[in-house]
Short mmCIF file of C-alpha atoms and ligand atoms in Angstrom, two decimals:
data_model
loop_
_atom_site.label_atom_id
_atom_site.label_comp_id
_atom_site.label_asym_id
_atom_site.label_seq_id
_atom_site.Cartn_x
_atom_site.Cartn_y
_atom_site.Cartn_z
CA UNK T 150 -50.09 -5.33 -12.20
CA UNK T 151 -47.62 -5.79 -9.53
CA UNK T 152 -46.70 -9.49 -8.18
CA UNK T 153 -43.58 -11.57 -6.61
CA UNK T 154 -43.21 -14.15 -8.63
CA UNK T 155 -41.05 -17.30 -7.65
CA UNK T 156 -37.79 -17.93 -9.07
CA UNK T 157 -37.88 -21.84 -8.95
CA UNK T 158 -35.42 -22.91 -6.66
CA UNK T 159 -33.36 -20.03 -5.41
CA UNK T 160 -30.18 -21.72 -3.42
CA UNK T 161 -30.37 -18.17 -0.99
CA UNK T 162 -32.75 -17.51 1.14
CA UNK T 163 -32.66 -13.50 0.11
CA UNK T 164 -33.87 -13.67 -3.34
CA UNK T 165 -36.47 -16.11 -3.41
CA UNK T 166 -39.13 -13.81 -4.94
CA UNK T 167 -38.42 -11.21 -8.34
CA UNK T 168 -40.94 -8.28 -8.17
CA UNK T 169 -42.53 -7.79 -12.06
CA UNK T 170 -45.17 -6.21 -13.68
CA UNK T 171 -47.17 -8.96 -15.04
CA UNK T 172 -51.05 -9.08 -16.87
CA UNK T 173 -53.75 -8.68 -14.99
CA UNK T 174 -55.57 -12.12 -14.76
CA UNK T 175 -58.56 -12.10 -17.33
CA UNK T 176 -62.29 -12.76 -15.43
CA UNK T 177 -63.48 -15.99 -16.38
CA UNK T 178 -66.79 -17.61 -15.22
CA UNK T 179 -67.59 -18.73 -11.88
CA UNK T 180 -64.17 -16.81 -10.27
CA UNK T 181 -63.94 -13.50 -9.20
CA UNK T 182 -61.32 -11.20 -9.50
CA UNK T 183 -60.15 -9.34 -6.45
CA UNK T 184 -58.06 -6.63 -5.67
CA UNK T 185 -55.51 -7.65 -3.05
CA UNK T 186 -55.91 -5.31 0.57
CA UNK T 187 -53.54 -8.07 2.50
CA UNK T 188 -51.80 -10.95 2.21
CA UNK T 189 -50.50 -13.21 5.14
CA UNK T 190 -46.81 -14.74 4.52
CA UNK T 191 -47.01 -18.55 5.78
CA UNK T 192 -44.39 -20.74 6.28
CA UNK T 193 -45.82 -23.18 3.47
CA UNK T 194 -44.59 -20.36 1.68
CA UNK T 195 -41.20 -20.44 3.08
CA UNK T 196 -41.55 -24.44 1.96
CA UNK T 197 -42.38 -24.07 -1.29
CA UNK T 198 -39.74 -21.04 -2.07
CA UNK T 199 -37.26 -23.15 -0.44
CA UNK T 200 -38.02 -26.41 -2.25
CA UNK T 201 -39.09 -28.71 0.40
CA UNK T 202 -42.51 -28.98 -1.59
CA UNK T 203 -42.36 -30.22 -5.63
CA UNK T 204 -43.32 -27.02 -8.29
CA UNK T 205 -46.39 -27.25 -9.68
CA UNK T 206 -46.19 -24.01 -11.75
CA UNK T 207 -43.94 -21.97 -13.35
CA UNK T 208 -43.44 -18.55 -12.50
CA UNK T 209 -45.99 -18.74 -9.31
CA UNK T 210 -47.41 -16.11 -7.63
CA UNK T 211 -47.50 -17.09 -4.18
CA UNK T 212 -49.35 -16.34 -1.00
CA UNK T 213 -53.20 -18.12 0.28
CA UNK T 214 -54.01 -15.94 3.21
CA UNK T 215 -55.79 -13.03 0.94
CA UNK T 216 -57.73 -10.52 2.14
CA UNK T 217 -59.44 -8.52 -1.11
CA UNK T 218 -62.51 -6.50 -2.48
CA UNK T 219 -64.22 -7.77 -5.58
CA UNK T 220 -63.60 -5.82 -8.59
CA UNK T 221 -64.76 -8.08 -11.69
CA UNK T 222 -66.95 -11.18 -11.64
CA UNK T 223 -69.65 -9.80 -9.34
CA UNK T 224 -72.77 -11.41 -8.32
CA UNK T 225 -75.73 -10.88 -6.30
CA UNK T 226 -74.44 -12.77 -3.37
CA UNK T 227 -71.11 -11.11 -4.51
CA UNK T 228 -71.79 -7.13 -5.27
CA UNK T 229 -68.47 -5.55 -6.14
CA UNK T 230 -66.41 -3.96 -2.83
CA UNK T 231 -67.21 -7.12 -1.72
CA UNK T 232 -64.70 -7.91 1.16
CA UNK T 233 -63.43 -11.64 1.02
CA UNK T 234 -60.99 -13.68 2.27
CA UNK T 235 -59.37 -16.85 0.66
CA UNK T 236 -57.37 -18.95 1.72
CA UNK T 237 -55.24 -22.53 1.10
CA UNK T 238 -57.97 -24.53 -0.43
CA UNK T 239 -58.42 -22.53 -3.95
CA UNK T 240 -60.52 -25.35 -5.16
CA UNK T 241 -62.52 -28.82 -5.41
CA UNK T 242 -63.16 -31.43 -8.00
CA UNK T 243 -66.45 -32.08 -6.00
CA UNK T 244 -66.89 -35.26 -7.14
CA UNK T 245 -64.15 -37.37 -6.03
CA UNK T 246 -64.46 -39.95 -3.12
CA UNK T 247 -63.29 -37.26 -0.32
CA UNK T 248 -65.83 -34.40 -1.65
CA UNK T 249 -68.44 -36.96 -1.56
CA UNK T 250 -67.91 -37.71 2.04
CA UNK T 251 -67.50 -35.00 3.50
CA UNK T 252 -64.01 -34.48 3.30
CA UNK T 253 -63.27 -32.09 0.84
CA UNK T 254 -59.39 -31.03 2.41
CA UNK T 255 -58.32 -34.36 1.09
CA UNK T 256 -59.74 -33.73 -2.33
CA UNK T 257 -57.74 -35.96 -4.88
CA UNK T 258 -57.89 -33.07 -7.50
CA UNK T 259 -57.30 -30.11 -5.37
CA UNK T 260 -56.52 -26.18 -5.84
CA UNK T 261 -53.83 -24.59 -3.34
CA UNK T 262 -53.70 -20.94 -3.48
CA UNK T 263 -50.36 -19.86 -4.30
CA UNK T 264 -48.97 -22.98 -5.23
CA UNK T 265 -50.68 -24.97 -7.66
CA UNK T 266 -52.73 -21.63 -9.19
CA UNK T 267 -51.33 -17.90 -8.22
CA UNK T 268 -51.91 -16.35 -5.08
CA UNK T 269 -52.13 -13.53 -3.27
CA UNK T 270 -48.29 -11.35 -3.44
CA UNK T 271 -50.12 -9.60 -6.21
CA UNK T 272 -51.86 -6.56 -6.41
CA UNK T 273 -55.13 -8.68 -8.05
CA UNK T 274 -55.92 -12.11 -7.59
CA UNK T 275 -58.77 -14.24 -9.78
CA UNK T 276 -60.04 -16.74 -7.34
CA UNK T 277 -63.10 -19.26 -7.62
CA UNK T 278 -65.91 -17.27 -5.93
CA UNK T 279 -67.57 -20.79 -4.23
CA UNK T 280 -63.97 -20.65 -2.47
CA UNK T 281 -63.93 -17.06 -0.76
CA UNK T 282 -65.38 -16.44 2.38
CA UNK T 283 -67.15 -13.20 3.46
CA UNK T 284 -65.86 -11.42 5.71
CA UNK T 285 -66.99 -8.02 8.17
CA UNK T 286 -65.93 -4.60 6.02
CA UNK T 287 -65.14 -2.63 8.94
CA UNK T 288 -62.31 -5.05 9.86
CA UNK T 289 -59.07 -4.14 9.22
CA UNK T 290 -57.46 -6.23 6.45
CA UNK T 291 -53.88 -6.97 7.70
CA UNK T 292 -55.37 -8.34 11.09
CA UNK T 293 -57.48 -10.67 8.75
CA UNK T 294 -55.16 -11.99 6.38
CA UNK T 295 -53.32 -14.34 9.22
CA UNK T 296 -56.56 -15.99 10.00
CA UNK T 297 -56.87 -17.34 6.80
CA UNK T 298 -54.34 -19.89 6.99
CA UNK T 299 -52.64 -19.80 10.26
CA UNK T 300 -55.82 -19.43 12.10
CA UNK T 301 -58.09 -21.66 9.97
CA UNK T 302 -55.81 -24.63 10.13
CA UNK T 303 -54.75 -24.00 13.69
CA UNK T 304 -58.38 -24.40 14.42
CA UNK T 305 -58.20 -27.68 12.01
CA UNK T 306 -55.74 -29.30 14.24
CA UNK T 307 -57.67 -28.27 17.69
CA UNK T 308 -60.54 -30.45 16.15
CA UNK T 309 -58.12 -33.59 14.28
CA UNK T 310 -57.03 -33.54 18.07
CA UNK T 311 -60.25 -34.06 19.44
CA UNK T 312 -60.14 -31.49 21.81
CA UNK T 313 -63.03 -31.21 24.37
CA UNK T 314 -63.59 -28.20 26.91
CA UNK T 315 -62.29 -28.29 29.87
CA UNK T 316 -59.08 -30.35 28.70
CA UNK T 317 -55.43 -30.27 28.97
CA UNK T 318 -54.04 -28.89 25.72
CA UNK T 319 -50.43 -29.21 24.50
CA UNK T 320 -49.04 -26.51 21.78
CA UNK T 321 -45.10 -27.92 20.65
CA UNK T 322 -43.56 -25.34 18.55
CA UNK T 323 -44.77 -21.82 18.46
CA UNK T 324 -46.04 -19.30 16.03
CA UNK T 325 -48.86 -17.46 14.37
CA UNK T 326 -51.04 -20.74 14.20
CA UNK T 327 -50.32 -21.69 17.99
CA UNK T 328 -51.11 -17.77 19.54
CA UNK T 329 -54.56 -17.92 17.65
CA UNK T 330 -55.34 -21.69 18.99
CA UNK T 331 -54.52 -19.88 22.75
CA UNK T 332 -57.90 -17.80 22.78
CA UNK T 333 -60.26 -20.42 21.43
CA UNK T 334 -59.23 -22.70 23.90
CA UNK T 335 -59.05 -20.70 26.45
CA UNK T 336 -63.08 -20.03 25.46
CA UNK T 337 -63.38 -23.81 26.27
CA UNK T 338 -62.35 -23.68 29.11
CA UNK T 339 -59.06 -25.43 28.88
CA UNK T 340 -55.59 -25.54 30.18
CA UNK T 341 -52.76 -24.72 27.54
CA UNK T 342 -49.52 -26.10 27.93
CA UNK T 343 -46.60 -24.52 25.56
CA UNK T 344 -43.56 -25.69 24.95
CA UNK T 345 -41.30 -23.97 22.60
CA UNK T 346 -37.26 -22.91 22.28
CA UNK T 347 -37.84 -19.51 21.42
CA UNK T 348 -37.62 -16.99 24.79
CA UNK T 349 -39.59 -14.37 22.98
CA UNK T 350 -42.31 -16.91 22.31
CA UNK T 351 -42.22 -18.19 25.58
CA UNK T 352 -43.07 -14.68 26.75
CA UNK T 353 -45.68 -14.07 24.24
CA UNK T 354 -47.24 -17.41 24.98
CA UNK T 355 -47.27 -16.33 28.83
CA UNK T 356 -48.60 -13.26 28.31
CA UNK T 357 -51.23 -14.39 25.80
CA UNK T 358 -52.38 -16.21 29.74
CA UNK T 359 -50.96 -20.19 28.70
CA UNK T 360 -51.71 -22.18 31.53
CA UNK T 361 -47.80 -23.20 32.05
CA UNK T 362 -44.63 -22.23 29.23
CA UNK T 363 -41.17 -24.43 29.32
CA UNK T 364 -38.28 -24.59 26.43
CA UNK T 365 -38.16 -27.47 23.85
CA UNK T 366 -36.48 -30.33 26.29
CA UNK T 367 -39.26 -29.44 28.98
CA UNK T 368 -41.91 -31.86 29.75
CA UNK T 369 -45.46 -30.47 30.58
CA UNK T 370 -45.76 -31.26 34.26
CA UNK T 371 -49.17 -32.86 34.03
CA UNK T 372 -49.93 -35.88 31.49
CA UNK T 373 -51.96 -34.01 28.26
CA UNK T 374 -55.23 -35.14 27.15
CA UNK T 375 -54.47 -33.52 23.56
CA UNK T 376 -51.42 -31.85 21.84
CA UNK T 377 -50.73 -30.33 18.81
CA UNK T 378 -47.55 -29.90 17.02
CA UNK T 379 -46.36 -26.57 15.08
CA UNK T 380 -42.72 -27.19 14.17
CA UNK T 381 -41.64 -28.62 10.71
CA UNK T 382 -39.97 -31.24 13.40
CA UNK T 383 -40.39 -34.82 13.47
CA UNK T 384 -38.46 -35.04 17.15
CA UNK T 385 -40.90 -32.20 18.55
CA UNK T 386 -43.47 -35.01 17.67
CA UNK T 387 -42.37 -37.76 19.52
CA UNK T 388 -41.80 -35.28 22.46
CA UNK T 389 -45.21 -34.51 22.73
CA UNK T 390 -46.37 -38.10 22.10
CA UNK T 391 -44.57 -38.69 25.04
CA UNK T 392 -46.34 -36.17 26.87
CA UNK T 393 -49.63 -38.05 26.62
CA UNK T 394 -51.98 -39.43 28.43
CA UNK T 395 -53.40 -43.36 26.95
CA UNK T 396 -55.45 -42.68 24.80
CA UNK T 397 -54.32 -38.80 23.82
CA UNK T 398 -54.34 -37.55 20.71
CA UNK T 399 -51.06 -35.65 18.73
CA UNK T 400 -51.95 -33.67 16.29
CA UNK T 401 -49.50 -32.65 13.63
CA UNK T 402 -49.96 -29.11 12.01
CA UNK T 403 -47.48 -29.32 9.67
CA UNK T 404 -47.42 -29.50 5.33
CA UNK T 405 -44.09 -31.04 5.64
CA UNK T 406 -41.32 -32.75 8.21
CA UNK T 407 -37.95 -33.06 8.29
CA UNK T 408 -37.82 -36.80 9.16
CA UNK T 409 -40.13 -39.07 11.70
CA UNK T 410 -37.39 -40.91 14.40
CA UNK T 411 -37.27 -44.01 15.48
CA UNK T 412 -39.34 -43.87 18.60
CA UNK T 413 -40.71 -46.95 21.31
CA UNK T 414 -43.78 -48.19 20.84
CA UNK T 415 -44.47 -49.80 23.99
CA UNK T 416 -43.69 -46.70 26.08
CA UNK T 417 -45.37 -43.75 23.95
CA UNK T 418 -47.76 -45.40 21.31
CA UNK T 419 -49.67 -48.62 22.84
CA UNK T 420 -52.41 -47.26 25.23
CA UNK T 421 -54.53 -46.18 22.18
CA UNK T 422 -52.32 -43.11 21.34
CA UNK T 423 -52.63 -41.49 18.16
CA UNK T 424 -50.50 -39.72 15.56
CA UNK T 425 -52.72 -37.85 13.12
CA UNK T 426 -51.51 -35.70 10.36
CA UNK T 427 -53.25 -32.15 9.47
CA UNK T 428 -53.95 -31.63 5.76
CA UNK T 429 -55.27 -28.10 3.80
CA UNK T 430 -59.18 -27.15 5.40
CA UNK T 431 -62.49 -27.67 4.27
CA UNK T 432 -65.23 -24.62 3.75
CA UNK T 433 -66.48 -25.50 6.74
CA UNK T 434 -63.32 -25.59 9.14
CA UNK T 435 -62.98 -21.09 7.56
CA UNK T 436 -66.83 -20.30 8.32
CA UNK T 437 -66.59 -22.07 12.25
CA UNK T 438 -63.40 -20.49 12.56
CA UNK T 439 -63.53 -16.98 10.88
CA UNK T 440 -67.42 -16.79 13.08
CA UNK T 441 -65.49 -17.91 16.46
CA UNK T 442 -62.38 -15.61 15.69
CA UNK T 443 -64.86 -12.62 15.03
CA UNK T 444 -66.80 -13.81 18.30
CA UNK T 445 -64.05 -13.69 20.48
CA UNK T 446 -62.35 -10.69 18.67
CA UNK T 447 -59.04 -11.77 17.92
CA UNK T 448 -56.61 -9.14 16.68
CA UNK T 449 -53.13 -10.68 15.52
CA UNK T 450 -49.95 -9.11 16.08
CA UNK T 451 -48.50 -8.42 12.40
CA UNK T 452 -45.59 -6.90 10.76
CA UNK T 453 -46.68 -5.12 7.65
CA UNK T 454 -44.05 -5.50 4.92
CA UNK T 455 -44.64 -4.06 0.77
CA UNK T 456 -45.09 -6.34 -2.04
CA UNK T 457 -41.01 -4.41 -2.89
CA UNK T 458 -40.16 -6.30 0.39
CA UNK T 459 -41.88 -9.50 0.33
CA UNK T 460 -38.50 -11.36 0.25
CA UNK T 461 -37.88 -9.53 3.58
CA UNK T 462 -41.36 -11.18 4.63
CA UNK T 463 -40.36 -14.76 3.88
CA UNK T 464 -37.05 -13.78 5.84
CA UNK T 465 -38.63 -12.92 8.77
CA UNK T 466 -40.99 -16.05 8.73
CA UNK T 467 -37.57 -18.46 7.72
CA UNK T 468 -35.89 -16.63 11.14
CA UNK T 469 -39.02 -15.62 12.75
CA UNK T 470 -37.30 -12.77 13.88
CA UNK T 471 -40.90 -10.70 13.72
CA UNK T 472 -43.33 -11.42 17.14
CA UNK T 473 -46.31 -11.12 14.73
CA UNK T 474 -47.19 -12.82 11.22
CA UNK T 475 -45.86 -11.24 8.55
CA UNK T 476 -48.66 -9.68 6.19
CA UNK T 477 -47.76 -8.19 2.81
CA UNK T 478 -49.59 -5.16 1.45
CA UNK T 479 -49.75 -4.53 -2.32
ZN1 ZN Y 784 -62.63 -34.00 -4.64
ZN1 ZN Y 785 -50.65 -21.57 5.13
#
């Protein structure tokens, strides 16, 4: 088959990814294997290409936002053509302290799609079936793949933040994750507040109907109940800490920062703020999600690249010079 596999620590941003002709993975028990319709490029990607995450396999297929139709490995809950979608979280130990409490995302033996097992920037995929999730056959499959990740854990950080309808709702740093946080709040009933540097985002982020848009050094001009940060920025998190109301909540959607700075704690922590990290999903975090997204039909904006051009896919992601997510087709 088909793939882009990594070549460990590329020093250019161009040539990341070598297209190859590789074996098909063999079916083993419990996984399925699926043939790849879609698959979302995320900027984890972009993090692990680039280095900024440790290599935990050679050779790696990347890519975790997968839409595909079973082809081996089907069951009765699983008939083959089955159309499923995986995403991040590949995988479980089940039996470690976090599985056990109901926190399987912080699983201390985890699987990551497309980084600690291959992924997705294949033309098949073998996958651990108790790890797909259904999804509707008469959707399209590139307007799919983006929920998988961006979507999912977008959702994650709405809920780490504690959001509650009817509040005021900060989004720092804007991209796929933040336009498909817009419409479920929005179905809550609350105001979004976007700040971002990007003028095309700031349009997109008006248009999409956010309650009020300003560029990175604006402040929102009411005090936020919740906000949640996109950008691989440690500054962009102290700026909307200090956009807070006592006792608000910052979440930080984010795998990986450049550096935390020095910030005051009397003025922007004390008053029962909180900082709280967002890690990987949990099965449960994909079903709400993928049910509201399907609920409220929301249709990404994507740019459709081929497997040939998934390089150019990561490029567009690294400059975000595309106004959708970038979704590869095999
Ligand atoms: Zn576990
Ligand atoms: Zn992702």
């Amino acid at each position: 088959m088909k793939a882009a596999i990594l070549n460990t620590r590329s020093s250019t941003s161009k040539d990341h990814l070598r297209i190859a002709e590789v074996p098909r993975p063999e079916p083993k028990l419990g996984y399925v294997l699926l043939h790849v319709l879609a698959c979302g490029v995320c900027r984890t990607d972009l993090h692990i290409a680039e280095g900024d995450l440790p290599v935990l396999c050679q050779d790696l297929i990347p890519g975790h936002q997968i839409v595909g139709e079973v082809v081996e490995g089907a069951s009765e809950a699983l008939p083959v053509g089955s159309r499923v979608g995986v995403s991040w979280m590949g995988g479980t130990d089940g039996d470690c302290f976090y599985c056990k409490h109901g926190m399987e995302n912080l699983c201390d033996h985890p699987t990551f799609t497309g980084y600690s097992v291959n992924g997705g920037y294949a033309e098949y995929v073998l996958v651990r079936e108790d790890f797909t999730h259904p999804l509707p056959q008469e959707l399209d499959a590139t307007h799919v793949a983006p929920l998988l990740c961006a979507g999912i854990i977008g959702f994650r950080s709405l809920r780490v933040a504690g959001v509650q309808h009817g509040e005021r709702v900060g989004l720092f740093g804007f991209g796929s994750s933040a336009t498909l946080a817009i419409p479920v709040l929005q179905s809550w009933g609350c105001e979004v507040y976007v700040v971002t540097r990007g003028a095309a985002h700031r349009a997109t982020a008006a248009k999409l109907g956010a309650t009020w848009v300003g560029k990175e050094d604006a402040k929102p001009p009411a005090a936020l109940d919740r906000a949640v940060t996109f950008a691989p920025s440690g500054k962009v998190v102290v700026d909307a800490l200090s956009s807070l109301r006592k006792g608000g909540v910052v979440a930080i959607n984010a795998i990986h920062l450049d550096q935390m700075p020095a910030f005051d704690y009397d003025t922007l922590l004390w008053g029962e703020r909180q900082i709280r990290s967002v890690a990987n999903m949990t099965r449960a975090d994909a079903t709400d999600f993928l049910k509201i997204a399907h609920d409220l039909n929301i249709q990404p904006r994507v740019s459709v690249f081929s497997l040939d051009d998934a390089n150019k896919a990561l490029l567009a992601v690294k400059n975000e010079t595309e106004d959708g997510s970038a979704v590869i087709v095999p």
